[in-house]
Amino acid sequence: MNHLLFLALLTATSFLSAQSASPPSSTTSEPFDYSKTEVQRMKQFNHEDFITDLLHNPKSTEVGKGGSLAKMNLGSMPALARQGLAMVLINLNPCGANLPHVHPRASEAIYVIQGNVQVGFIEENGAKVIVNDLVQGQATFIPQGSIHYQVNLGCEQAVMIAANNNEDPGTLTIPAQFFKLPDGAIAASLGGTLDPEIRALNGSLPMNPAPGVEECLRRCGFGAYGTNNHPHSKFAAKFLQGTHRNQK
């Protein structure tokens, strides 16, 4: 597995190096002090501020019943300011999905370390949908601002590294954010009416990453979501419990 991790990091580095012609991002969580040189700015950080543990850092890990997203970005590592890079370790349970989302400020390179993963995206109105099934060792990219997703097509855990060319790429998860809009906007999008059952979806949408689709669960011999035979109970329960306990 070590050589696969090396290849994943090499892929990410190559992608980020290709963006070097663009000006470095200056998006920060606090007003940036332009009176300081890069050397002066870096001196304010301790040695440990330049590392993060993507396997054991609940504060920077997003956990759902379909897997986990362990992030290295400006929010979890302030030393990344103006470096123009971020990274996510994506773990998807069998049949799990990283729901359709957008990174408004970054492109993304994805390298599959383990598993069989479907990756799809669509750009602005008029564009076509691009969908590919990737296996271990394959890589792809997502254009900045496009709606994209990843789904684990297999019956075992899938692992990916995703690299962004902005330390603060931002994430807009389409299903969750759509239902936060005013009722009138939602109704117009759905043909002019808003069924109460549809509006109620806002409170029942799954956390990201989400559990798998029914067809995949049946194919893998798992029960429906909520049963003891669902892959969530086998692959993610222990990690979920530890993470939520630390976040309280």
XYZ file of C-alpha atoms in Angstrom:
248
model
C 0.000 0.000 0.000
C 2.937 2.367 0.636
C 3.911 2.486 -3.032
C 0.300 3.256 -3.947
C 0.242 6.162 -1.524
C 3.481 7.414 -3.075
C 1.928 7.271 -6.539
C -1.135 9.109 -5.267
C 0.970 11.901 -3.831
C 3.064 12.046 -7.009
C -0.104 12.413 -9.080
C -1.348 15.198 -6.836
C 2.005 16.987 -6.949
C 2.134 16.826 -10.749
C -1.358 18.305 -10.984
C -0.564 21.146 -8.623
C 2.748 21.913 -10.332
C 0.894 22.318 -13.606
C -1.032 25.188 -12.050
C 2.103 27.156 -11.155
C 1.542 29.597 -14.011
C -1.514 30.934 -12.183
C -1.139 33.490 -9.370
C -1.137 31.893 -5.914
C -4.474 32.029 -4.150
C -4.849 34.637 -1.445
C -8.089 33.260 0.027
C -7.709 33.102 3.812
C -9.987 32.768 6.806
C -8.592 36.027 8.250
C -7.418 39.318 6.681
C -4.043 38.597 5.115
C -1.087 40.705 6.256
C 0.534 41.758 2.979
C 3.149 43.774 4.854
C 4.906 40.525 5.768
C 7.179 38.630 3.429
C 6.677 34.907 2.936
C 9.632 34.185 5.225
C 8.248 36.441 7.951
C 4.825 34.885 7.667
C 6.136 31.330 7.860
C 8.162 32.109 10.982
C 4.962 32.518 12.990
C 4.198 28.804 12.646
C 5.616 25.931 14.680
C 7.133 22.843 13.056
C 4.022 20.762 13.770
C 1.824 23.324 11.995
C 3.087 21.897 8.690
C 1.767 18.352 9.208
C -1.635 16.746 9.633
C -2.801 13.182 10.220
C -5.458 12.311 7.664
C -6.195 9.011 9.409
C -6.648 10.268 12.971
C -7.886 13.866 12.954
C -11.623 14.045 13.766
C -11.651 17.854 13.650
C -10.853 17.897 9.927
C -12.785 14.751 8.956
C -16.303 14.768 7.529
C -18.066 11.498 8.335
C -21.257 10.050 6.897
C -22.749 6.589 6.795
C -21.196 6.043 3.378
C -17.597 6.803 4.366
C -15.346 9.679 5.370
C -13.533 12.700 3.913
C -10.317 13.637 5.741
C -9.262 17.121 4.674
C -6.023 19.081 4.544
C -6.971 22.638 3.631
C -6.745 26.191 4.921
C -9.304 25.475 7.620
C -7.298 22.619 9.119
C -3.807 23.948 8.304
C -3.473 27.775 8.309
C 0.135 27.466 7.110
C -1.303 26.597 3.676
C -2.285 30.234 3.059
C -1.172 31.339 -0.450
C 0.256 27.893 -1.257
C -2.497 27.059 -3.753
C -3.076 23.458 -2.714
C -5.359 21.271 -0.625
C -5.928 17.530 -0.302
C -8.664 15.108 0.754
C -8.357 11.426 1.663
C -11.655 9.879 0.520
C -12.798 6.588 2.054
C -16.045 5.189 0.664
C -17.772 2.191 2.198
C -19.136 -0.499 -0.155
C -21.667 1.223 -2.442
C -21.059 4.556 -0.660
C -21.266 7.892 -2.477
C -19.574 11.273 -2.204
C -22.700 13.239 -3.108
C -22.866 15.665 -6.067
C -21.014 18.829 -5.100
C -19.074 21.804 -6.431
C -15.696 23.320 -5.562
C -16.221 26.973 -6.562
C -12.559 27.950 -6.287
C -10.590 24.909 -7.462
C -10.072 22.143 -9.977
C -9.498 18.649 -8.615
C -7.286 15.681 -9.458
C -8.388 12.252 -8.213
C -6.192 9.157 -7.851
C -7.698 5.777 -6.934
C -5.584 3.976 -4.347
C -7.986 1.084 -3.835
C -11.301 -0.062 -5.239
C -13.587 0.456 -8.225
C -15.007 3.980 -8.329
C -17.353 5.819 -10.672
C -16.465 9.495 -11.109
C -18.735 11.864 -12.979
C -19.036 15.591 -13.611
C -20.924 18.151 -15.657
C -19.902 21.739 -16.362
C -22.156 24.693 -17.180
C -25.479 24.611 -19.057
C -25.111 22.941 -22.429
C -22.192 20.739 -21.388
C -22.344 16.953 -21.538
C -22.047 14.619 -18.578
C -18.663 12.881 -18.288
C -18.757 9.549 -16.416
C -15.884 7.092 -16.004
C -15.336 3.959 -13.932
C -11.853 3.988 -12.399
C -9.852 1.182 -10.812
C -6.728 1.127 -8.663
C -3.907 3.141 -10.205
C -6.077 5.299 -12.468
C -6.526 9.062 -12.169
C -8.849 11.733 -13.509
C -9.586 15.424 -13.017
C -12.609 17.616 -12.324
C -12.820 21.118 -13.884
C -13.252 24.010 -11.474
C -16.861 24.824 -10.618
C -18.374 21.680 -12.139
C -20.902 19.456 -10.368
C -19.201 16.136 -9.632
C -19.505 12.976 -7.547
C -17.803 9.688 -6.713
C -19.532 6.338 -6.082
C -17.938 3.131 -4.827
C -19.140 0.493 -7.305
C -17.542 -2.360 -5.396
C -18.327 -4.483 -2.372
C -15.121 -3.530 -0.549
C -13.752 -0.253 0.764
C -12.633 2.298 -1.863
C -9.852 4.800 -1.138
C -8.900 7.893 -3.154
C -6.692 10.946 -2.867
C -8.147 14.189 -4.238
C -5.922 17.250 -4.723
C -7.122 20.820 -5.300
C -5.220 23.802 -6.700
C -6.524 26.175 -4.021
C -5.928 25.947 -0.284
C -9.574 26.975 0.248
C -11.457 25.172 -2.547
C -14.844 25.398 -0.852
C -17.517 22.701 -1.066
C -21.168 23.169 -2.031
C -23.110 19.905 -1.651
C -25.959 20.218 -4.141
C -28.792 18.248 -2.431
C -28.340 19.876 0.975
C -27.875 23.445 -0.257
C -30.715 23.321 -2.796
C -33.353 22.791 -0.103
C -32.084 25.792 1.868
C -33.375 28.125 -0.847
C -36.724 29.950 -0.412
C -39.813 27.853 -1.152
C -40.662 29.952 -4.201
C -37.323 29.250 -5.850
C -37.573 25.535 -5.089
C -41.163 25.342 -6.360
C -40.245 27.087 -9.614
C -37.407 24.606 -10.111
C -39.802 21.677 -9.639
C -42.516 22.811 -12.045
C -44.329 25.440 -10.017
C -45.513 23.479 -6.987
C -43.800 22.324 -3.818
C -45.189 19.144 -2.309
C -44.860 19.103 1.508
C -43.171 15.715 1.274
C -40.519 17.186 -0.994
C -39.980 20.130 1.352
C -39.630 17.641 4.232
C -36.659 16.078 2.456
C -34.484 18.887 3.793
C -34.570 17.320 7.245
C -33.957 13.760 6.104
C -31.135 14.062 3.581
C -28.169 11.812 4.433
C -24.888 13.193 5.666
C -22.073 13.098 3.141
C -20.657 10.598 2.206
C -23.997 8.828 1.878
C -24.945 5.129 2.050
C -25.110 3.161 -1.166
C -27.890 2.767 -3.690
C -30.203 -0.218 -3.392
C -29.025 -1.998 -6.556
C -25.414 -2.024 -5.391
C -26.348 -3.154 -1.882
C -28.326 -6.091 -3.273
C -25.502 -7.042 -5.613
C -23.043 -7.040 -2.737
C -25.334 -9.091 -0.516
C -25.981 -6.326 2.001
C -29.321 -5.449 3.531
C -31.080 -2.152 3.050
C -29.826 0.908 4.885
C -30.743 0.737 8.566
C -30.393 -3.045 8.853
C -27.591 -4.793 10.688
C -26.347 -6.241 7.418
C -25.768 -2.822 5.829
C -22.040 -2.143 5.128
C -22.128 0.888 7.419
C -22.399 -1.404 10.442
C -19.435 -3.471 9.281
C -16.972 -0.885 7.954
C -17.694 2.479 9.554
C -19.376 2.096 12.938
C -16.200 2.116 15.015
C -14.756 5.153 13.228
C -18.069 7.011 13.386
C -18.393 6.466 17.130
C -14.861 7.655 17.834
C -15.187 10.709 15.613
C -18.544 11.887 16.950
C -17.353 11.370 20.501
C -14.333 13.601 19.878
C -16.408 16.300 18.157
C -18.847 16.765 21.031
